[in-house]
mmCIF file of N, CA and C in Angstrom:
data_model
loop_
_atom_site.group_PDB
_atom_site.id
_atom_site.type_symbol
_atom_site.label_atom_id
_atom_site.label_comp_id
_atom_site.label_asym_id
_atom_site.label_seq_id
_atom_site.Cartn_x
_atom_site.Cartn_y
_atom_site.Cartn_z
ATOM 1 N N UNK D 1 -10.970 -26.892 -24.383
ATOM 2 C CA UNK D 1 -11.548 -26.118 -23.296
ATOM 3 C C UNK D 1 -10.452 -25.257 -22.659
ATOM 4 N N UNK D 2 -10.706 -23.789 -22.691
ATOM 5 C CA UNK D 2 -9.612 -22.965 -21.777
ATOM 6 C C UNK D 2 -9.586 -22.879 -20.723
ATOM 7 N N UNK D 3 -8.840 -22.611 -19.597
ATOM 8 C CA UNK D 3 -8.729 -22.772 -18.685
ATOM 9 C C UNK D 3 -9.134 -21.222 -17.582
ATOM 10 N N UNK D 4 -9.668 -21.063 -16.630
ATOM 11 C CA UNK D 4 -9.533 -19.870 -15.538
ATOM 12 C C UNK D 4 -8.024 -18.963 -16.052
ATOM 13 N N UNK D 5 -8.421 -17.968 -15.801
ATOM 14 C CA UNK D 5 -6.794 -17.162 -15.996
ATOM 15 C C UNK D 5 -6.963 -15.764 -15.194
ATOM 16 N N UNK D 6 -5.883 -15.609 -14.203
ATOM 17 C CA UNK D 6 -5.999 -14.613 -13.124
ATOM 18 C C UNK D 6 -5.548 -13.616 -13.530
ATOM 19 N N UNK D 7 -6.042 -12.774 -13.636
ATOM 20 C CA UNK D 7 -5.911 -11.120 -14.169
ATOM 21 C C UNK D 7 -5.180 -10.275 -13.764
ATOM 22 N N UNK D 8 -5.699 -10.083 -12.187
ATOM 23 C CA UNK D 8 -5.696 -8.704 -11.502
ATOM 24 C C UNK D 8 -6.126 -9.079 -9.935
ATOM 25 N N UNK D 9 -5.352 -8.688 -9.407
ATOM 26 C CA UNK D 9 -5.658 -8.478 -7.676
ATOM 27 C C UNK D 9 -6.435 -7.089 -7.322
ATOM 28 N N UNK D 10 -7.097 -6.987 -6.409
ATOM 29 C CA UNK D 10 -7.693 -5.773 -5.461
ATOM 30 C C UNK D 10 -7.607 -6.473 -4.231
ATOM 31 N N UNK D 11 -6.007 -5.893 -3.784
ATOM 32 C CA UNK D 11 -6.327 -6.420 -2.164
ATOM 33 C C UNK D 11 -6.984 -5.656 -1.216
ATOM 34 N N UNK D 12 -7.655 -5.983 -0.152
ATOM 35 C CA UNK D 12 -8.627 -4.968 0.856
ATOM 36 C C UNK D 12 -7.697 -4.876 2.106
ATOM 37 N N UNK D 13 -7.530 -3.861 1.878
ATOM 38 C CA UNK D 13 -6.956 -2.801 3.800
ATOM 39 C C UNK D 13 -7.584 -2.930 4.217
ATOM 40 N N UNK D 14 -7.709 -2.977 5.979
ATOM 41 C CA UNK D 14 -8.309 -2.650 7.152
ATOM 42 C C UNK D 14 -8.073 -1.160 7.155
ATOM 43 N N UNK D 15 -8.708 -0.844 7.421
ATOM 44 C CA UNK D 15 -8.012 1.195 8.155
ATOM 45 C C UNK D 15 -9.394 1.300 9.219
ATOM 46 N N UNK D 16 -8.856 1.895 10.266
ATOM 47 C CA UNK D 16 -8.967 2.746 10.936
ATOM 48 C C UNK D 16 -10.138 4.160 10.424
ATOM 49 N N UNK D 17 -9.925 4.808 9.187
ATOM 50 C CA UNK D 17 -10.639 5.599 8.938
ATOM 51 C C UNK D 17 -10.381 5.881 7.437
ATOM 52 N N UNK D 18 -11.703 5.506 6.707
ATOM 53 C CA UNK D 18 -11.428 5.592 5.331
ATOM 54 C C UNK D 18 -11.176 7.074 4.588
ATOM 55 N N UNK D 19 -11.839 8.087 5.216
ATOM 56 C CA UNK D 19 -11.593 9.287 4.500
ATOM 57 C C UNK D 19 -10.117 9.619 4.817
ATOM 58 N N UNK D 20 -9.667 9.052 6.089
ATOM 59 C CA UNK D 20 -8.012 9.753 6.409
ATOM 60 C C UNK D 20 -6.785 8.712 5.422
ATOM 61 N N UNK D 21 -7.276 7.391 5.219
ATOM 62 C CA UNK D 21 -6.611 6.467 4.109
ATOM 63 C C UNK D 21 -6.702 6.919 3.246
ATOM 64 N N UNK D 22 -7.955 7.442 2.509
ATOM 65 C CA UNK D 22 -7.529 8.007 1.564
ATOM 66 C C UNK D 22 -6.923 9.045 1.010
ATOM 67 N N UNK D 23 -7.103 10.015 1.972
ATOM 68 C CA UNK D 23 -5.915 11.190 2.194
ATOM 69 C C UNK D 23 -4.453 11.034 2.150
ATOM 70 N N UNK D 24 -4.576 9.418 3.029
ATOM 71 C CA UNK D 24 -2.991 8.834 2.981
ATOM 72 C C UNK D 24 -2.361 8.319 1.475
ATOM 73 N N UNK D 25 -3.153 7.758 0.824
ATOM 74 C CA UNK D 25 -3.008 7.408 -0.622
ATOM 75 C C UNK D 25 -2.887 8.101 -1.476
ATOM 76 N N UNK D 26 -3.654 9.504 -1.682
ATOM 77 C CA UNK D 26 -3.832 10.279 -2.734
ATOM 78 C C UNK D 26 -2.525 11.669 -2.294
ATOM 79 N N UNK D 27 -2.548 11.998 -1.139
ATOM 80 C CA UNK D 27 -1.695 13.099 -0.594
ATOM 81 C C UNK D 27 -0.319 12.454 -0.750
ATOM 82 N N UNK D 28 0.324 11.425 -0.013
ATOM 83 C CA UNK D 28 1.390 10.998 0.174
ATOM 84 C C UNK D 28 1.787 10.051 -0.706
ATOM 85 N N UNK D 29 1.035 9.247 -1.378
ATOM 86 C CA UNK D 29 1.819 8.172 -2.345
ATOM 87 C C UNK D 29 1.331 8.318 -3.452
ATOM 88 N N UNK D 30 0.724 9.380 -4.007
ATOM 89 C CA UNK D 30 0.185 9.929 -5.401
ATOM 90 C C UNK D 30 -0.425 8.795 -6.311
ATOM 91 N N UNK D 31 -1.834 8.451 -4.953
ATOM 92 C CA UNK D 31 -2.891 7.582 -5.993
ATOM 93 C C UNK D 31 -3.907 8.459 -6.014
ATOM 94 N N UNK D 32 -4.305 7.993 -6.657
ATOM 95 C CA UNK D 32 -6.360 8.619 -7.412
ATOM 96 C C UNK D 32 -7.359 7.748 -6.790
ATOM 97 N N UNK D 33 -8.863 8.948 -6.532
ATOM 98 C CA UNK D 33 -9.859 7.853 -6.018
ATOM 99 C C UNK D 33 -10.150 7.190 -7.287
ATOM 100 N N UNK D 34 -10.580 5.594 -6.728
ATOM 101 C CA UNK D 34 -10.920 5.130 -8.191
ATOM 102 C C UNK D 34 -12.365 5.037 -7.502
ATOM 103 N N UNK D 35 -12.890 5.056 -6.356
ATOM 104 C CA UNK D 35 -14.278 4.534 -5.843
ATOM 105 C C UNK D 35 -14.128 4.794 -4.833
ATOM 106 N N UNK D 36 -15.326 5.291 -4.036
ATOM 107 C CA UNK D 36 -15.869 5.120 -2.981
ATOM 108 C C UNK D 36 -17.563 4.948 -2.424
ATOM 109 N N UNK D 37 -18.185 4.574 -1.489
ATOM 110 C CA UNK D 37 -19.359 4.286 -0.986
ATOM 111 C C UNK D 37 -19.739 5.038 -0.089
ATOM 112 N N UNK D 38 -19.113 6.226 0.319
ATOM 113 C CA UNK D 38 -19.134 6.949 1.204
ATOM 114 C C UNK D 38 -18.313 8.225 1.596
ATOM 115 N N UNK D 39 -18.631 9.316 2.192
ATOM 116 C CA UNK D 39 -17.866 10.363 2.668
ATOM 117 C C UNK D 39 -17.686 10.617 4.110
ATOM 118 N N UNK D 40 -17.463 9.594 4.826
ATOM 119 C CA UNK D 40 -17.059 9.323 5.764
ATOM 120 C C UNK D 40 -16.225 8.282 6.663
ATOM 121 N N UNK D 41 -16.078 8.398 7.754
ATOM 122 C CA UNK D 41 -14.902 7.625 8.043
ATOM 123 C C UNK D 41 -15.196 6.100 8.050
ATOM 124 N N UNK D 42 -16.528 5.243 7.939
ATOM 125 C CA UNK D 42 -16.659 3.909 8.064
ATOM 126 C C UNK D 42 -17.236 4.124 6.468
ATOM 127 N N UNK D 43 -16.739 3.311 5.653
ATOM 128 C CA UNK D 43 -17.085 2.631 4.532
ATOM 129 C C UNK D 43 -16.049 1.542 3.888
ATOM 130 N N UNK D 44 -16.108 2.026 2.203
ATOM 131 C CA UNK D 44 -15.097 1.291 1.462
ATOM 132 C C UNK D 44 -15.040 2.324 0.382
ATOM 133 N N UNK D 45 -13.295 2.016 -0.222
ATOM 134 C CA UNK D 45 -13.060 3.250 -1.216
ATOM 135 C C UNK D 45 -12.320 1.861 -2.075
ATOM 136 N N UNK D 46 -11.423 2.569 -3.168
ATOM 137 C CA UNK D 46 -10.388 1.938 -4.004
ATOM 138 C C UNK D 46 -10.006 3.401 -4.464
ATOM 139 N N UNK D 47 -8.567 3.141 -4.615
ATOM 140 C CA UNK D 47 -7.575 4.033 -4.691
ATOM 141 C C UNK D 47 -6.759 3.292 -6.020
ATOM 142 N N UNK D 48 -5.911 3.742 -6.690
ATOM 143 C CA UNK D 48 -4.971 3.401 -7.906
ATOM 144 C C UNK D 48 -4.255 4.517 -8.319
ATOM 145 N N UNK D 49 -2.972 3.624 -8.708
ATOM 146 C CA UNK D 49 -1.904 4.191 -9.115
ATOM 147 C C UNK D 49 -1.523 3.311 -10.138
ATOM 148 N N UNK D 50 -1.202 3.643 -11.540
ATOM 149 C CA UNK D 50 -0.924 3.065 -12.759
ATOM 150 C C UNK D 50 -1.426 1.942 -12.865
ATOM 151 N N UNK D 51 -0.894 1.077 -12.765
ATOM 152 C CA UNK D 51 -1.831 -0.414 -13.129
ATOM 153 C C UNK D 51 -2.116 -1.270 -11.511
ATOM 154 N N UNK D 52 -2.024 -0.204 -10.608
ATOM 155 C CA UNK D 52 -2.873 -1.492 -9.302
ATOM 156 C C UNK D 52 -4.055 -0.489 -8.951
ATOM 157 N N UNK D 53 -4.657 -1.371 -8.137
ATOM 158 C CA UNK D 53 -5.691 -0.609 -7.384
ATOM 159 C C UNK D 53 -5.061 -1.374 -6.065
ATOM 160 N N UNK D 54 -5.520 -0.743 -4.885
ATOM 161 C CA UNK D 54 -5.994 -1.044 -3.744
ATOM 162 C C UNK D 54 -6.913 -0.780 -3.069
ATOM 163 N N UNK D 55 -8.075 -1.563 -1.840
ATOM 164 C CA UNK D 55 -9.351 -1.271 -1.547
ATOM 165 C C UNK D 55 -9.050 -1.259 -0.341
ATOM 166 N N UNK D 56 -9.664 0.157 0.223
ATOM 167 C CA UNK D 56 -9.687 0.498 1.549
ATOM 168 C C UNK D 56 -11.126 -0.153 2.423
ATOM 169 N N UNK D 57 -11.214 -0.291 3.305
ATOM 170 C CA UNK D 57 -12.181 -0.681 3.989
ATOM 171 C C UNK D 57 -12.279 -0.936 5.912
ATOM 172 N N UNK D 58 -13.689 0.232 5.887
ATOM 173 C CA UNK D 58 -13.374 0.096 7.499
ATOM 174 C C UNK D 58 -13.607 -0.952 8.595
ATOM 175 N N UNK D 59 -12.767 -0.782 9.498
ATOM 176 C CA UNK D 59 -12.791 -1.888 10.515
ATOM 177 C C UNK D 59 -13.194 -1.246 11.637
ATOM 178 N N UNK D 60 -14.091 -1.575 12.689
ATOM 179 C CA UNK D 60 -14.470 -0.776 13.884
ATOM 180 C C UNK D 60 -13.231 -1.173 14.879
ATOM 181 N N UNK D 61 -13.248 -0.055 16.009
ATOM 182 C CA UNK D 61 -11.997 0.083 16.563
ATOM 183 C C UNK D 61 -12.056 -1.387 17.949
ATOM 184 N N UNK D 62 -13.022 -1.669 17.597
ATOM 185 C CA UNK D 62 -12.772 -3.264 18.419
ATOM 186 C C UNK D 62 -12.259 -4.436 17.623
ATOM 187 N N UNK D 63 -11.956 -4.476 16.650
ATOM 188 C CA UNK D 63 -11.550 -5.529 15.565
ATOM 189 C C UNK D 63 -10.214 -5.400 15.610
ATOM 190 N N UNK D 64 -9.499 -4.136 16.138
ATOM 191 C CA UNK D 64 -7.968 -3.781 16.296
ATOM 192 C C UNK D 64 -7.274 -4.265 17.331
ATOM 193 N N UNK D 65 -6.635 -5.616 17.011
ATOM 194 C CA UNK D 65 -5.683 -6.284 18.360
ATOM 195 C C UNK D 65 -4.679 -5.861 18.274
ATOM 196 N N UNK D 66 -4.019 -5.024 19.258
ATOM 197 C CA UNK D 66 -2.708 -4.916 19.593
ATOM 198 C C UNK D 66 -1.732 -5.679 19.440
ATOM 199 N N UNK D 67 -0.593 -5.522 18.307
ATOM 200 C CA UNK D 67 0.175 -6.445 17.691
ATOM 201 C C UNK D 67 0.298 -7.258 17.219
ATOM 202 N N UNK D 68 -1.260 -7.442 16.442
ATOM 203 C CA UNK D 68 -1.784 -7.908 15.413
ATOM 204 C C UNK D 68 -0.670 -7.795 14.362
ATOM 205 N N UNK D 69 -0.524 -9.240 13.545
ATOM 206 C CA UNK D 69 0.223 -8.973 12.613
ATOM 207 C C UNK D 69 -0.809 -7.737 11.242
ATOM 208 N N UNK D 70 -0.839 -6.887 10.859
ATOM 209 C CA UNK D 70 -1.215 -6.218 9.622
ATOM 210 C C UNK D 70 -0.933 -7.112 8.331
ATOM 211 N N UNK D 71 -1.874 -6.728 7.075
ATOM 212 C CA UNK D 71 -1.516 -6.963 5.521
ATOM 213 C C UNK D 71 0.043 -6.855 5.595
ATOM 214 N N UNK D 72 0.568 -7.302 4.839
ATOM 215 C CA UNK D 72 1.898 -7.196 4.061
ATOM 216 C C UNK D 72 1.535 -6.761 2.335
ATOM 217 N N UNK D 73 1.940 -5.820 1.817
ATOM 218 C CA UNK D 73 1.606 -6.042 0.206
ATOM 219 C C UNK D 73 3.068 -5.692 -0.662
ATOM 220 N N UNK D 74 3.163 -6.377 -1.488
ATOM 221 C CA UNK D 74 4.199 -6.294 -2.311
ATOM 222 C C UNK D 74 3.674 -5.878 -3.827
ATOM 223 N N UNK D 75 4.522 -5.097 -3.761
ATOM 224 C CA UNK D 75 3.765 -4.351 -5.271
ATOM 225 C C UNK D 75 5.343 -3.735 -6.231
ATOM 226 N N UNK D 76 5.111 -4.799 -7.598
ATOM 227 C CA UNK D 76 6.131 -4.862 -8.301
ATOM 228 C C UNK D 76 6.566 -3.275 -8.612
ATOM 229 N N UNK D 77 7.312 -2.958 -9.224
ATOM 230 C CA UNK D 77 7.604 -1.424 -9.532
ATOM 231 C C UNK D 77 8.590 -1.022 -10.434
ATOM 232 N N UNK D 78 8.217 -0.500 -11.616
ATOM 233 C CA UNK D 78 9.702 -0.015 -12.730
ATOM 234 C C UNK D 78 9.755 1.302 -11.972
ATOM 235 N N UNK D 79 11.401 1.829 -12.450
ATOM 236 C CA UNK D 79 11.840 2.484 -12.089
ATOM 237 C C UNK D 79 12.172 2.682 -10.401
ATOM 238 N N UNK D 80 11.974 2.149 -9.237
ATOM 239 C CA UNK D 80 12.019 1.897 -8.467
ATOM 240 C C UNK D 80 13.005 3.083 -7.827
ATOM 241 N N UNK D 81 14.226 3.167 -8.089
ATOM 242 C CA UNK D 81 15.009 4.252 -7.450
ATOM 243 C C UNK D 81 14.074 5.522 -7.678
ATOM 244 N N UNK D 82 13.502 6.336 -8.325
ATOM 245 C CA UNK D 82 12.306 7.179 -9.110
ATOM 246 C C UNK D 82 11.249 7.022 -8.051
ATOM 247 N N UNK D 83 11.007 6.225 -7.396
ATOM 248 C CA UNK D 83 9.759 6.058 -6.484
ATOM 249 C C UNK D 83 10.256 6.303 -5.420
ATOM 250 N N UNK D 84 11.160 6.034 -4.645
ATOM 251 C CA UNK D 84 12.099 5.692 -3.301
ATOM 252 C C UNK D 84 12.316 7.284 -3.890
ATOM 253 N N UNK D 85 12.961 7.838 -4.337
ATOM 254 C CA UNK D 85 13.052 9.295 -3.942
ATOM 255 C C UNK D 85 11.616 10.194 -4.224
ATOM 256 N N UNK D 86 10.110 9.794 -5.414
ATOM 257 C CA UNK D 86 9.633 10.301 -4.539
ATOM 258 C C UNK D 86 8.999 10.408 -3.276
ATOM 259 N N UNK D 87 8.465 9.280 -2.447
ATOM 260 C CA UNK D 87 8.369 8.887 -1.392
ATOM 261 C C UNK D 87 9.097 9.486 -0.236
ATOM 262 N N UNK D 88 10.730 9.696 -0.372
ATOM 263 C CA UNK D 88 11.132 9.676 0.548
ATOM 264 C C UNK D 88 11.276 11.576 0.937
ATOM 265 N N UNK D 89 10.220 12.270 0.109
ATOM 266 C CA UNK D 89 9.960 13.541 0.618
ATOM 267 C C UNK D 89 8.671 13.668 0.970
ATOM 268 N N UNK D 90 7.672 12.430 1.173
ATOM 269 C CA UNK D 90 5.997 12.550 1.844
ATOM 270 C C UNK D 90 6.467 12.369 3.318
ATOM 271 N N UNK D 91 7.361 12.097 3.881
ATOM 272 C CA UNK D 91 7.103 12.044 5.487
ATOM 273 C C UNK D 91 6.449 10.507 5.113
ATOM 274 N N UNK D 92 6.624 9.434 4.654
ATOM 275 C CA UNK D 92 5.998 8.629 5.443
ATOM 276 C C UNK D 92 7.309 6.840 5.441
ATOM 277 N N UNK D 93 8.495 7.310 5.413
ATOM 278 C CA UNK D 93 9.098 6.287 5.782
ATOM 279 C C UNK D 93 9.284 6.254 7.103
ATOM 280 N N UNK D 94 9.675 4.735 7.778
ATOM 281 C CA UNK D 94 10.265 4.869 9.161
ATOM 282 C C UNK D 94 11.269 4.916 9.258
ATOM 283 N N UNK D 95 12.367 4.946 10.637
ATOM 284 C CA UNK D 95 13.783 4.945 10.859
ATOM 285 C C UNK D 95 14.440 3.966 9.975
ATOM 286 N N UNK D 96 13.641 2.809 9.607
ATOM 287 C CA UNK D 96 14.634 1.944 8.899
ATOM 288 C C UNK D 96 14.252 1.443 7.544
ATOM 289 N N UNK D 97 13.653 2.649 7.070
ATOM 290 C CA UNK D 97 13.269 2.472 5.184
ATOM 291 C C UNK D 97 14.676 2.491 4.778
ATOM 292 N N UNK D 98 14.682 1.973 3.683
ATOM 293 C CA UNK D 98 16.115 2.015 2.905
ATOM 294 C C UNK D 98 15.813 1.203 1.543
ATOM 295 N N UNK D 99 16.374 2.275 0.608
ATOM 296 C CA UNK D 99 16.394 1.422 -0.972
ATOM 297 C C UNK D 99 17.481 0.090 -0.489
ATOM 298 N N UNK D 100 17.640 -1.332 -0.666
ATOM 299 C CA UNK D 100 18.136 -1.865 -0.630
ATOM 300 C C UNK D 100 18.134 -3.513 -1.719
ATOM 301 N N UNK D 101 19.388 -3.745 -1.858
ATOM 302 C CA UNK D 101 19.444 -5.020 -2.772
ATOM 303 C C UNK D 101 19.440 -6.332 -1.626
ATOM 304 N N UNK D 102 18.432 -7.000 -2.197
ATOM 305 C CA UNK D 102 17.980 -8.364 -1.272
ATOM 306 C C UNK D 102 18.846 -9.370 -1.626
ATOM 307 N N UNK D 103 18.962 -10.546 -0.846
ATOM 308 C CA UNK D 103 19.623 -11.539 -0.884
ATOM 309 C C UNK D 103 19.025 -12.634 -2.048
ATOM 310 N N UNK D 104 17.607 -12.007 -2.032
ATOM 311 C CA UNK D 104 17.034 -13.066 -2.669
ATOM 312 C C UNK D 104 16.791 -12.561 -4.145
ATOM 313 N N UNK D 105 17.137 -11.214 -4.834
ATOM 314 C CA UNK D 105 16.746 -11.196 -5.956
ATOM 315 C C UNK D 105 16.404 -9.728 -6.478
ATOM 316 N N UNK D 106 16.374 -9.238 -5.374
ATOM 317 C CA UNK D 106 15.114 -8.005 -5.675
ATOM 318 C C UNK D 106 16.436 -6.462 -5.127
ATOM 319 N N UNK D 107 15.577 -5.884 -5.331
ATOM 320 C CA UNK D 107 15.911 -4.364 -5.016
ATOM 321 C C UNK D 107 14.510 -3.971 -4.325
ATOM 322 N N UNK D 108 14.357 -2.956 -2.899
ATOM 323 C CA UNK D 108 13.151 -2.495 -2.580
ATOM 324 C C UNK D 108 13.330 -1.868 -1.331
ATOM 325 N N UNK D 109 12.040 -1.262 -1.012
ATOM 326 C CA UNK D 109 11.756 -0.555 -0.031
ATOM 327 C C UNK D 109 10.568 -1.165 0.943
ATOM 328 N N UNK D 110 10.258 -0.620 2.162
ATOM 329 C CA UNK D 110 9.001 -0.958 2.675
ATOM 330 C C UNK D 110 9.114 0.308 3.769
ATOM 331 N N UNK D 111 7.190 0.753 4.403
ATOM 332 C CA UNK D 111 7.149 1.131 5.028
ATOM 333 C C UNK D 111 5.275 0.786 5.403
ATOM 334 N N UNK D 112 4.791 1.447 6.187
ATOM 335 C CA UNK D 112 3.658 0.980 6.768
ATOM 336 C C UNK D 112 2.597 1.946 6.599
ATOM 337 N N UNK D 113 1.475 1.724 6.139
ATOM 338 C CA UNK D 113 0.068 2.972 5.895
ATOM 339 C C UNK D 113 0.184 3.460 7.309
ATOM 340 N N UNK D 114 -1.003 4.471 7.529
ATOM 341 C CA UNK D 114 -1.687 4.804 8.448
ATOM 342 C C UNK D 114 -2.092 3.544 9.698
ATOM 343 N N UNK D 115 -2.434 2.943 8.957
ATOM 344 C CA UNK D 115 -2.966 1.615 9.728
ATOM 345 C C UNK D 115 -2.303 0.253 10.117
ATOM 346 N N UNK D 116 -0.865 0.216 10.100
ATOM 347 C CA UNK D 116 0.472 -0.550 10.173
ATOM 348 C C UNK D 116 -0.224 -1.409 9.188
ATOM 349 N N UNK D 117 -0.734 -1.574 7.933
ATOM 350 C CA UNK D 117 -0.466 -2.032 6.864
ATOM 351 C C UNK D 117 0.702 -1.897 5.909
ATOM 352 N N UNK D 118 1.428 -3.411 5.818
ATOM 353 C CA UNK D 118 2.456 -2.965 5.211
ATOM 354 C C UNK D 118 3.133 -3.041 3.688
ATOM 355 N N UNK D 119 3.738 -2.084 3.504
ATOM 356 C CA UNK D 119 3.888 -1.647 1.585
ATOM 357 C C UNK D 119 5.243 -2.143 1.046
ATOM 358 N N UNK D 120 5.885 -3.031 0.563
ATOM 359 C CA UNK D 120 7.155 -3.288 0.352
ATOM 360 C C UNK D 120 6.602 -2.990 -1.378
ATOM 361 N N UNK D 121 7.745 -1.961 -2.080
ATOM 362 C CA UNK D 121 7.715 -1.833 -3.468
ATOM 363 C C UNK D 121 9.190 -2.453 -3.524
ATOM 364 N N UNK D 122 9.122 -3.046 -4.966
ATOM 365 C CA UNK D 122 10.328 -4.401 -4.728
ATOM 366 C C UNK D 122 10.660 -4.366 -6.910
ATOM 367 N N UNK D 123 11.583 -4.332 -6.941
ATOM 368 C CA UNK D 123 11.512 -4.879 -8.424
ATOM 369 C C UNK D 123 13.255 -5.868 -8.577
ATOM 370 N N UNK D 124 13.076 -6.551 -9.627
ATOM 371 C CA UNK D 124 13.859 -7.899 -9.611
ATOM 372 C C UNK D 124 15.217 -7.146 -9.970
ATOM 373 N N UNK D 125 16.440 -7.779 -9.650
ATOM 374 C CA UNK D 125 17.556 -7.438 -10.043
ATOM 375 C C UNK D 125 18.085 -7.810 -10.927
#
């Protein structure tokens, strides 16, 4: 008897506004729509870039607690220096993005969507 075997993730964003997420995805971090349910700002989309997807999905603006921790997502990455420079001409790092080598293993970056969801691209050293 074989066993379950895990494939593939689709993690789901909160946003604020799905048509402007996806603007944020496709304009600034050069993903593709893979789906959406709607052309407006409350629905659900999926977005992808080479082998991930990610799923956008709206949250009404009362579900938004102030300093709420956000998603964290870590998303493996070849070539990694190649990404970190193109990224770092969309306007969307903060004061303290930085390609950097971790203590624990990795090489990576992070910065935050539209919606302080946050993006660490990371690959092993």
């Amino acid at each position: 008897m074989s066993k379950g075997y895990l494939k593939q993730i689709h993690p789901v964003l909160p946003v604020k506004s799905v048509t402007k997420a996806i603007d944020f995805y496709i304009e600034k971090l050069g993903f593709k729509l893979a789906f959406t349910d709607t052309t407006s700002d409350n629905g659900y989309a999926g977005v992808s870039r080479d082998g991930i997807e990610i799923h956008l999905q709206w949250h009404d603006e009362k579900e938004w607690v102030e300093g709420l921790d956000r998603p964290m997502l870590r998303i493996y990455v070849e070539n990694i220096t190649k990404l970190y420079e193109e990224y770092k001409t969309k306007d969307v790092f903060h004061e303290r993005t930085a390609l950097k080598e971790m203590i624990w293993g990795t090489k990576e970056f992070a910065f935050y969507d539209l919606c302080g969801n946050g993006l660490t691209f990371y690959r092993d050293l």
